[in-house]
Short mmCIF file of C-alpha atoms and ligand atoms in Angstrom, two decimals:
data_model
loop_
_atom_site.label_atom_id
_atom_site.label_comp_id
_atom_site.label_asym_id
_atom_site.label_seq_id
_atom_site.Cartn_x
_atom_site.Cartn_y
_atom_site.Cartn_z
CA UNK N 1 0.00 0.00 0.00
CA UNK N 2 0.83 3.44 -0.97
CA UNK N 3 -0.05 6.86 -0.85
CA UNK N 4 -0.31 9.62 -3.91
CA UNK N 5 1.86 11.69 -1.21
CA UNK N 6 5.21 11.05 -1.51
CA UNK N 7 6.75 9.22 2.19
CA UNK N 8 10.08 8.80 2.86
CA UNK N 9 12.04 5.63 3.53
CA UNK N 10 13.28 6.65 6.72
CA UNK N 11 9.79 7.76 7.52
CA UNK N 12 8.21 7.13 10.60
CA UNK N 13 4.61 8.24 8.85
CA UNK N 14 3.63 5.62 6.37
CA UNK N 15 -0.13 5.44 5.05
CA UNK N 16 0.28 2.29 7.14
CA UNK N 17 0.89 4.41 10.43
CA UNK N 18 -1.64 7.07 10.45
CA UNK N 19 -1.25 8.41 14.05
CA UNK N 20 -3.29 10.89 15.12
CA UNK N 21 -2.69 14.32 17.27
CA UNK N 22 -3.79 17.70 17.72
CA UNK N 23 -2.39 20.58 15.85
CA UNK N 24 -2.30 24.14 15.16
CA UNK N 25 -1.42 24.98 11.84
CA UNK N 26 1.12 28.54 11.96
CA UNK N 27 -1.00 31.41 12.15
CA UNK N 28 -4.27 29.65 13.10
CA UNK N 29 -6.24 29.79 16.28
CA UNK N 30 -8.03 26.69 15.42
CA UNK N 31 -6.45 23.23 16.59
CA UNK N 32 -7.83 20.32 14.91
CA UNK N 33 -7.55 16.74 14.84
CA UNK N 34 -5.07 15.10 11.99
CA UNK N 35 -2.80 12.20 11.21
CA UNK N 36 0.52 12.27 10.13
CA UNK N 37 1.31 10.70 6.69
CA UNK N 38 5.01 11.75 5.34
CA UNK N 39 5.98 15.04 5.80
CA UNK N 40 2.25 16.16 6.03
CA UNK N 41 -0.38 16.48 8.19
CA UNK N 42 -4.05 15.28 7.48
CA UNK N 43 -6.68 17.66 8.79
CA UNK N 44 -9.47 15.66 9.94
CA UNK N 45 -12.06 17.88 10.57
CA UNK N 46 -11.81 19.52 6.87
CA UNK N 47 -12.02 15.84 5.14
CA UNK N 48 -15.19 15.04 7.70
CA UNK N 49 -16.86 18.13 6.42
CA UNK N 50 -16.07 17.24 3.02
CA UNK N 51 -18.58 14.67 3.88
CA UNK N 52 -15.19 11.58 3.18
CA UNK N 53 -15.63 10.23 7.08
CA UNK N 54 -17.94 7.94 8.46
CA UNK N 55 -17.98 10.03 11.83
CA UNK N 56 -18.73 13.30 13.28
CA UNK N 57 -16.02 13.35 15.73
CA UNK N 58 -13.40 15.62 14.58
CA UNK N 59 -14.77 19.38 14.95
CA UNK N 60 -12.82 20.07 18.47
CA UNK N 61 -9.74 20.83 19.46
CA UNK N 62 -9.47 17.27 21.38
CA UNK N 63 -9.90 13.40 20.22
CA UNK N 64 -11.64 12.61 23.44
CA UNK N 65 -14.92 12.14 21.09
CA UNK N 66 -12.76 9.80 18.84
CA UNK N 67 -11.66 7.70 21.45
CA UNK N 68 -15.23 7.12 22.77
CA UNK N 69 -16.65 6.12 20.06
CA UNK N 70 -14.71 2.81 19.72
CA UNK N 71 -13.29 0.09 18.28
CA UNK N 72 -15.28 -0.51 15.17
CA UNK N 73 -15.40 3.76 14.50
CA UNK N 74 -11.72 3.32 15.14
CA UNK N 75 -11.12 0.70 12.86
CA UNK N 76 -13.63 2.29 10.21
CA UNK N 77 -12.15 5.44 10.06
CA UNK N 78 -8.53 3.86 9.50
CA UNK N 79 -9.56 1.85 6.92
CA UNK N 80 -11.11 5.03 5.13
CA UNK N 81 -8.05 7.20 5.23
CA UNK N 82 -5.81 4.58 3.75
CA UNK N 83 -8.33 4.08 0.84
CA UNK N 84 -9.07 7.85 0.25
CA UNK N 85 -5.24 8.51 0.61
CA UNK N 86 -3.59 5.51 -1.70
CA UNK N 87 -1.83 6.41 -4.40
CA UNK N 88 -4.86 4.98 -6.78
CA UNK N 89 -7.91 7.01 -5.48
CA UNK N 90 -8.30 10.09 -7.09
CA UNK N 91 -10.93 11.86 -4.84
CA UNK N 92 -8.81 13.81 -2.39
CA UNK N 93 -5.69 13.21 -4.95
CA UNK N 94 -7.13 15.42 -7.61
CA UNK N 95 -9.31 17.81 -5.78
CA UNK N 96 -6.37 20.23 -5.37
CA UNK N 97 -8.83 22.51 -3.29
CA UNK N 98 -9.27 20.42 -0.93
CA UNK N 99 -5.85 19.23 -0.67
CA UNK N 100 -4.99 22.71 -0.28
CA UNK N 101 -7.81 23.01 2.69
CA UNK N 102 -6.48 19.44 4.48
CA UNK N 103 -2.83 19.41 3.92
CA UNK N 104 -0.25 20.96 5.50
CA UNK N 105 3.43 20.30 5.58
CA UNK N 106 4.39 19.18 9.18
CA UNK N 107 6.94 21.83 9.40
CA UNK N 108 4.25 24.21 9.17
CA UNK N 109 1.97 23.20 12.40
CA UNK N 110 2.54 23.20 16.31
CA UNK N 111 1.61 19.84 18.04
CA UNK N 112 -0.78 20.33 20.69
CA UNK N 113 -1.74 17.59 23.14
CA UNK N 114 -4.00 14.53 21.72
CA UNK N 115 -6.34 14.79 24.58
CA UNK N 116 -7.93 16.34 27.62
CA UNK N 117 -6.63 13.66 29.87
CA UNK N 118 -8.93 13.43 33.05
CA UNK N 119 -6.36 11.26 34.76
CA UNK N 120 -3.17 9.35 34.77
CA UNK N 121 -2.20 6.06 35.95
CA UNK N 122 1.37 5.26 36.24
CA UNK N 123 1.92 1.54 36.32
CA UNK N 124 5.30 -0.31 37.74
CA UNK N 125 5.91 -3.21 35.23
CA UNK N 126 9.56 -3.72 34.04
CA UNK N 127 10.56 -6.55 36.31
CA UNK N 128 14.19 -5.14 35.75
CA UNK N 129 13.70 -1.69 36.57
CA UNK N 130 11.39 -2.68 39.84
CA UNK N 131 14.92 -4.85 40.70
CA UNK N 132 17.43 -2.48 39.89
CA UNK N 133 15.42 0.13 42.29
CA UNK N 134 15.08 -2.03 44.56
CA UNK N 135 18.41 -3.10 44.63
CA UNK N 136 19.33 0.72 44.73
CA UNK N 137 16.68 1.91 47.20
CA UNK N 138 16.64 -1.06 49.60
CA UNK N 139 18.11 -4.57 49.30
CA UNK N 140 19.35 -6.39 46.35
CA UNK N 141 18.41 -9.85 47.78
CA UNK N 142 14.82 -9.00 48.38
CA UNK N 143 14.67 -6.48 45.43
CA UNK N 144 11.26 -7.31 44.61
CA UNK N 145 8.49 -6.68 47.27
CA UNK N 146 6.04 -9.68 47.77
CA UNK N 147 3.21 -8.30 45.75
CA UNK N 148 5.61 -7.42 42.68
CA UNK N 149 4.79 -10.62 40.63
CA UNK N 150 1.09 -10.98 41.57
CA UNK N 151 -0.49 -8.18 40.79
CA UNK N 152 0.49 -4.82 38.03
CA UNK N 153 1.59 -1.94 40.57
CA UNK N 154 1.06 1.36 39.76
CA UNK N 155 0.25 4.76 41.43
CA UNK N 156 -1.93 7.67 40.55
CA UNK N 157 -0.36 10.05 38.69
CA UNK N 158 -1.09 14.19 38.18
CA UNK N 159 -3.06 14.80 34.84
CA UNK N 160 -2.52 18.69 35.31
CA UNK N 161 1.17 18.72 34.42
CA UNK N 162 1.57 16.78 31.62
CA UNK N 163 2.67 18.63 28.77
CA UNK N 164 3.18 17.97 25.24
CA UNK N 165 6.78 17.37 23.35
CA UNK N 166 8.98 20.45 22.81
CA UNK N 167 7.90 21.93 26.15
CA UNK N 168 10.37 23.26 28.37
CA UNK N 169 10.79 21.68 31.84
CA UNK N 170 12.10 23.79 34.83
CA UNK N 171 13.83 22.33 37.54
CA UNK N 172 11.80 21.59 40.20
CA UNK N 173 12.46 22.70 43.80
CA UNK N 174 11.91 20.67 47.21
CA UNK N 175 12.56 19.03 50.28
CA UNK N 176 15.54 16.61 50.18
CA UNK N 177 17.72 15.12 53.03
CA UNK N 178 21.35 14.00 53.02
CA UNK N 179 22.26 11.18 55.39
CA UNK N 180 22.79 12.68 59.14
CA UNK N 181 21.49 15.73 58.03
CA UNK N 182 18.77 18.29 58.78
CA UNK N 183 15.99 18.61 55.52
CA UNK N 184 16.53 21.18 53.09
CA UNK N 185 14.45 22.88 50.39
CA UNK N 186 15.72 23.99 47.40
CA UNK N 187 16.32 23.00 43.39
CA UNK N 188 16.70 18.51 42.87
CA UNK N 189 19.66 17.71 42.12
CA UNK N 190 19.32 14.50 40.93
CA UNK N 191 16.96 15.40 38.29
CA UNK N 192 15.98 12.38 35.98
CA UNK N 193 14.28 10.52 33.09
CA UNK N 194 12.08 7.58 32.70
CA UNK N 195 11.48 5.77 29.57
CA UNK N 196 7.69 4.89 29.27
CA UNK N 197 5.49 3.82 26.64
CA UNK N 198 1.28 5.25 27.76
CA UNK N 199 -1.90 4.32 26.24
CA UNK N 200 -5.15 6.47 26.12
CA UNK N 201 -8.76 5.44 26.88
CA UNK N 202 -11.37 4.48 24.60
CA UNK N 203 -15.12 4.18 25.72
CA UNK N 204 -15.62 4.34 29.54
CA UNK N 205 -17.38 2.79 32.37
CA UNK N 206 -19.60 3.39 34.98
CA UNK N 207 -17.93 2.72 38.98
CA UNK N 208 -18.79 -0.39 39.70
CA UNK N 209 -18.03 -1.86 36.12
CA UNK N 210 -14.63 -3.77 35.80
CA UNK N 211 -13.00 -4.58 32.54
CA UNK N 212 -11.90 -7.94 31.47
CA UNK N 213 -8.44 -9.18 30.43
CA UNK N 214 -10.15 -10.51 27.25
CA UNK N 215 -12.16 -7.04 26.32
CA UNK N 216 -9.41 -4.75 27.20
CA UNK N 217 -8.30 -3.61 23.75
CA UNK N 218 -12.08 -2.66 23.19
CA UNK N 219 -11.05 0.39 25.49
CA UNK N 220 -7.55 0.97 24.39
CA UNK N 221 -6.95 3.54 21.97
CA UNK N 222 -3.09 3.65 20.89
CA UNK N 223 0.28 4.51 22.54
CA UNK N 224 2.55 7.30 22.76
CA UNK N 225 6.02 8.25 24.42
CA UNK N 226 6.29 8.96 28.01
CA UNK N 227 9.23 10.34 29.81
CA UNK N 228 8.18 10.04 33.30
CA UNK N 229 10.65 13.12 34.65
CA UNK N 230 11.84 12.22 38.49
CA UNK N 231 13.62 14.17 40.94
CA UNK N 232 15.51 11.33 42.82
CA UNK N 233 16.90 13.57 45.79
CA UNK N 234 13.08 14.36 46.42
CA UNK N 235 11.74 10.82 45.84
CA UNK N 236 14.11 9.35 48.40
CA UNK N 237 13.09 11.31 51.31
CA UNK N 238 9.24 11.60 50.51
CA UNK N 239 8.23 8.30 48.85
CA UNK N 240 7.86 6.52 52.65
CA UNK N 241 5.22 5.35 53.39
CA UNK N 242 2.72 6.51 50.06
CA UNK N 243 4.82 6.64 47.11
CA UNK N 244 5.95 9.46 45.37
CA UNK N 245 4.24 13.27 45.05
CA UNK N 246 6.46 15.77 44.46
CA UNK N 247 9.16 13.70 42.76
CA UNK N 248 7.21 13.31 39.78
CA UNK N 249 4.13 15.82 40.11
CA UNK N 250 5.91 18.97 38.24
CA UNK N 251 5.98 17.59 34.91
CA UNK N 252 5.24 14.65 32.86
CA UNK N 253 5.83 15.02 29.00
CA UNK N 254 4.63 13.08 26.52
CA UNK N 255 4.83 12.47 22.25
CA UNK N 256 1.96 14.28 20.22
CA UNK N 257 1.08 11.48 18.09
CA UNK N 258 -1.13 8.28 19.22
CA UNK N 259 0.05 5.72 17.32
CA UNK N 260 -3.31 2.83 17.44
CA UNK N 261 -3.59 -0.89 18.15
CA UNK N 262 -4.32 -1.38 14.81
CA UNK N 263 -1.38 0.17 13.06
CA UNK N 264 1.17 -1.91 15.82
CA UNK N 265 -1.43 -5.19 15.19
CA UNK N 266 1.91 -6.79 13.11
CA UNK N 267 4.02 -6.31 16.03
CA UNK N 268 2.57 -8.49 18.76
CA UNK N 269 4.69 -10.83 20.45
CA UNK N 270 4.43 -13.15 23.75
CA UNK N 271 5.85 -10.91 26.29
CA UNK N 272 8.13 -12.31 29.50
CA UNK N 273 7.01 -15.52 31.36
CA UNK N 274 5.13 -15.18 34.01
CA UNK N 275 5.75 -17.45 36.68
CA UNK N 276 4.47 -17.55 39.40
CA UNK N 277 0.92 -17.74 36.72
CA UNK N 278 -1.10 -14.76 37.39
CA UNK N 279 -4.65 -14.86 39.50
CA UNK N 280 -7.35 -15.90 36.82
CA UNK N 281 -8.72 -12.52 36.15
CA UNK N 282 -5.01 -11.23 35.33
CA UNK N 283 -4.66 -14.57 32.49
CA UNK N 284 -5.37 -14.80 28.99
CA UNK N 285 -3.88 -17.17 25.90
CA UNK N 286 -3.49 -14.01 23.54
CA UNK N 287 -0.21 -12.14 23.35
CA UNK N 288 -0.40 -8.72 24.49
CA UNK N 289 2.92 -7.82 24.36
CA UNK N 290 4.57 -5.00 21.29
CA UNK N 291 8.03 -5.24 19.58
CA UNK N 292 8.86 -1.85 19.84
CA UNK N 293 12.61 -0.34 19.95
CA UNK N 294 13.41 2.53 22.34
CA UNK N 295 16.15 4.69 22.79
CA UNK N 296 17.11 7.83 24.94
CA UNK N 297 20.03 10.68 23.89
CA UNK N 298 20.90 13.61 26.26
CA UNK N 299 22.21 16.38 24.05
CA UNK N 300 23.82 19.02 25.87
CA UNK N 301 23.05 22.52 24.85
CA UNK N 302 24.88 23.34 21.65
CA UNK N 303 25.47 20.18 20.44
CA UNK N 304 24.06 18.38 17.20
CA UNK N 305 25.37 14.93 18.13
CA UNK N 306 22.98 12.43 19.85
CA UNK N 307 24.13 11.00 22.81
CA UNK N 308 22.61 7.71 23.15
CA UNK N 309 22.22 6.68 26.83
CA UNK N 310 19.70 3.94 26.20
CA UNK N 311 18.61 1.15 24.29
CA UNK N 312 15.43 -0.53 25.01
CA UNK N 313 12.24 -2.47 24.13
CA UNK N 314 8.70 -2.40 25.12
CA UNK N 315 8.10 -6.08 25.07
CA UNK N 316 10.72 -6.50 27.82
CA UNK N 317 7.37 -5.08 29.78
CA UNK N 318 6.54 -7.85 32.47
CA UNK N 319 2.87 -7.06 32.98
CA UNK N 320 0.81 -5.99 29.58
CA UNK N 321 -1.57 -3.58 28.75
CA UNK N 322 -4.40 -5.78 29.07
CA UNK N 323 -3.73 -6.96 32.67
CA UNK N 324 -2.99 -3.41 33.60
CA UNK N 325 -6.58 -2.15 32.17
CA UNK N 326 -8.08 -5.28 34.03
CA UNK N 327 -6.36 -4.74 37.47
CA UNK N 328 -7.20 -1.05 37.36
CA UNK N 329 -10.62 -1.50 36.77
CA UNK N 330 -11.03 -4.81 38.74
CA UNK N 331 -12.51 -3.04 42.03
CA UNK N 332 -14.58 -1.45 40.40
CA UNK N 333 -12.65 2.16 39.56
CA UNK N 334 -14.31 3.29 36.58
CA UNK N 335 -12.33 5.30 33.76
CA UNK N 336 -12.96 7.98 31.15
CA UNK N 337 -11.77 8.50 27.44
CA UNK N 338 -8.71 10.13 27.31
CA UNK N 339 -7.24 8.76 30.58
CA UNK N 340 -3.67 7.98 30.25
CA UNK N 341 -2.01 5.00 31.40
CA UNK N 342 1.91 4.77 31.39
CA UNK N 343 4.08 1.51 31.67
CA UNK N 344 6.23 2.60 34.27
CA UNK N 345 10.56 2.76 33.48
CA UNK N 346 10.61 0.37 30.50
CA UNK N 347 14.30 -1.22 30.84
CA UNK N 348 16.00 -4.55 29.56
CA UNK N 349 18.07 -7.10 30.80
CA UNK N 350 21.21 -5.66 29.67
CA UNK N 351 23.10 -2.46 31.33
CA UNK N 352 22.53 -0.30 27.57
CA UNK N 353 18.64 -1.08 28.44
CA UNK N 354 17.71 0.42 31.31
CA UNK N 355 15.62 3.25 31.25
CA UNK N 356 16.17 6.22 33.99
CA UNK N 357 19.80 7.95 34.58
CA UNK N 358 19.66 6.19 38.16
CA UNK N 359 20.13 2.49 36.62
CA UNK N 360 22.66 3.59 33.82
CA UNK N 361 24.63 5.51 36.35
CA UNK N 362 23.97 3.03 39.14
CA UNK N 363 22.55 5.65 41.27
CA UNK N 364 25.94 8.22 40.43
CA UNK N 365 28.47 5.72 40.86
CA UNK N 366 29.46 4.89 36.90
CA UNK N 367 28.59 8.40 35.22
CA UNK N 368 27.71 8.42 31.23
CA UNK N 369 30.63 10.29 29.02
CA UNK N 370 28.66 12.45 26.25
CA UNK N 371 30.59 13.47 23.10
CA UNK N 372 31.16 16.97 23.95
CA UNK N 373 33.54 15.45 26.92
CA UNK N 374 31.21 16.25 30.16
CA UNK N 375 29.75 13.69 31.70
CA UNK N 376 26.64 12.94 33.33
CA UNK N 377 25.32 11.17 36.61
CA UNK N 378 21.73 12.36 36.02
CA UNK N 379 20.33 15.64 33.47
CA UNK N 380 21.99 18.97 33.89
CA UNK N 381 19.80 22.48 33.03
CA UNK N 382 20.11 23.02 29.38
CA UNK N 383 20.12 19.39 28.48
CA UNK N 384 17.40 18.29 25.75
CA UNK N 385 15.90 14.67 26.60
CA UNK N 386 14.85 12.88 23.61
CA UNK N 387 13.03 9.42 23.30
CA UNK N 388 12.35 7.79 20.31
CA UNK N 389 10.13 4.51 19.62
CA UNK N 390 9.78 2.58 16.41
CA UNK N 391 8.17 -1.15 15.27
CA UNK N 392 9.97 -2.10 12.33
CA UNK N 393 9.33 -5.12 9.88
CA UNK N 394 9.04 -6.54 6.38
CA UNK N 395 10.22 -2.53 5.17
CA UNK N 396 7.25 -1.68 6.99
CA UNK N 397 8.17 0.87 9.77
CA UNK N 398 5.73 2.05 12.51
CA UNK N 399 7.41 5.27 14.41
CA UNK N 400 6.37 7.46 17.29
CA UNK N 401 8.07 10.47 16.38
CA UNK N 402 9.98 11.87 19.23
CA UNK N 403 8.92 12.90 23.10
CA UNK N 404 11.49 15.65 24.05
CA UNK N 405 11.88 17.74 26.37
CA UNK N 406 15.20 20.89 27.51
CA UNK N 407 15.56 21.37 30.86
CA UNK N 408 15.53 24.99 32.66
CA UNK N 409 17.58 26.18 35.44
CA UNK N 410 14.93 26.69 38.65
CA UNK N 411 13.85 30.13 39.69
CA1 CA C 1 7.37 6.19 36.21
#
């Protein structure tokens, strides 16, 4: 399958990607919903009012009314872009009004975010990152605590502050303690990343209502990047006894586009074995885990070369999407479209696979050199944090884009 628009090898936007995001074309006050095919972006709303969409979903400035409608709109509406934009359908092809109406060159648009996102879940569920912190935090021969491999942990996470890719992070400021010590407040200095992968809502529930393992992708939208930022200094004195607040509250950024289900469908794969086997209402025969490659660079201010710091995959993921919508909602906790639920630190078995400065650096002991010469024990202000993700087979290539984010001194 191809498209009439010209796409790039190297691409991560081929007609058979088609994220979608919010955008703001330059000089517009109108965001819209559009997907990302090539260089260009797709606007929605103009090719549902040129009556070439089953839906009428697309006239906000959100996709909270896309991702409510569900599956089968979901479905229907991807299959309808990749007919009406394949190289051998000439309806939007040779209407060059329209074309001029519903295309813009991605250069020319600001990415908004995808989604009002009511709230945010931050699940726990790299068996290798919960061990490494533990190890760090506590006790390397009991790294994992006893519920760890029976049930997907997570905490609830702050909605409010996360921000789009491309938006500037400051510093954040709070209470810390050294060893022997009296608590201090002032700027983190052990400011980190975290490597996630989130997913957004589809159709919600009512309280009460729980979702099952087997009907899970029925409310699961698609995925983006997550960097998960993380003052450690803060963490370590605050997360006792309820986890942290503060640590990770400021800012959470994300990538603009949602890439869907069905665009990573070819990518499934069994994910780890889980042994001891999970309580019934956590099991299913179907694979939920996704091949997708990872990577991190810190680039220091004025520097075009990518420093590489990680190397990772999201089907090292111990628990999987599906048994992380089915624990959520198995007391009953209702959710909403447009929620967001992240993985938690995605890292692999290997040292180039983990995930957060504080594994890589073993909590400041082995510091990263970057090719400018400095080096780095966590992120310093003016470094840019930039996470790619991209499913890649048969020539076919499924990308995320990019989730960055600079750092700012704080004030
Ligand atoms: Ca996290």
């Amino acid at each position: 399958m191809r498209s009439f628009i010209d796409v790039s090898p190297g691409s991560d936007f081929p007609i058979q990607n088609l994220p979608y995001g919010i955008f703001l074309p330059n000089g517009s006050t109108r965001a819209r919903p559009g997907t990302a095919l090539g260089d260009w972006v797709v606007d929605l709303d103009a090719l549902e009012k040129a009556h070439l969409l089953p839906t009428k979903v697309f006239s906000g400035s959100s996709l909270n009314d896309f991702m409510a409608a569900g599956r089968e709109t979901w479905t229907l509406v991807r299959s309808t872009l990749q007919v009406l934009l394949s190289e051998d359908n000439s309806r939007l092809r040779d209407d060059m009004d329209l074309r001029s109406l519903a295309l813009f060159p991605r250069k020319a648009v600001t990415m908004l975010l995808p989604a009002q996102i009511g709230d945010y879940t931050d699940f726990y569920s790299s068996r290798e990152h919960a061990t490494n912190v533990g190890s760090l935090f506590r006790d390397p021969k009991n790294a994992l605590l006893p519920n760890w491999l029976h049930l997907p942990v997570a905490y609830h996470g702050r909605a409010s502050s996360i921000v789009v890719s491309g938006t500037e992070i400051r510093r954040p400021k709070g209470q810390t303690k050294a060893d022997n010590a009296d608590p201090v407040f002032g700027p983190s200095r052990l400011l980190d990343f975290e490597l996630e992968v989130g997913f957004f809502t589809g159709p919600g529930t009512t309280i009460g209502e729980s979702i099952s393992i087997e009907k899970a992708t029925e409310h699961i939208f698609g995925f983006v990047l997550v960097n998960d930022w993380s003052a450690r200094d803060i963490q370590t004195w605050e997360y006792v006894p309820l986890g942290p607040f503060l640590a990770k509250n400021f800012a959470t950024s994300i990538s603009p586009w949602i890439v869907t289900l069905d665009a990573l469908e070819p990518f499934r794969c069994p994910g780890p074995k889980q042994d001891p086997e999970p309580l019934p209402y956590l099991r299913s025969e179907r694979d939920s885990a996704f091949d997708i490659s990872l990577e991190v660079s810190i680039n220091p201010p004025n520097s075009d070369v990518e420093n590489v710091v990680c190397r990772s995959n999201f089907k090292h993921l111990y628990w999987n999407i599906c048994q992380q919508l089915a624990h959520h909602t198995s007391g009953g906790c209702n959710i909403k479209p447009g929620d967001l639920m992240a993985s938690g630190t995605i890292s692999g078995p290997e040292k180039g696979s983990f995930g957060s400065m504080l594994e890589i650096t073993w909590r400041g002991t082995t510091p990263v050199q970057l090719s400018d010469g400095t080096e780095r024990k966590f992120i310093n202000d003016g470094d840019t944090v930039v996470m790619k993700g991209v499913a890649e087979k048969n020539g076919i290539r499924i990308g995320f884009g990019e989730v960055s984010g600079k750092i700012l001194p704080s004030v």
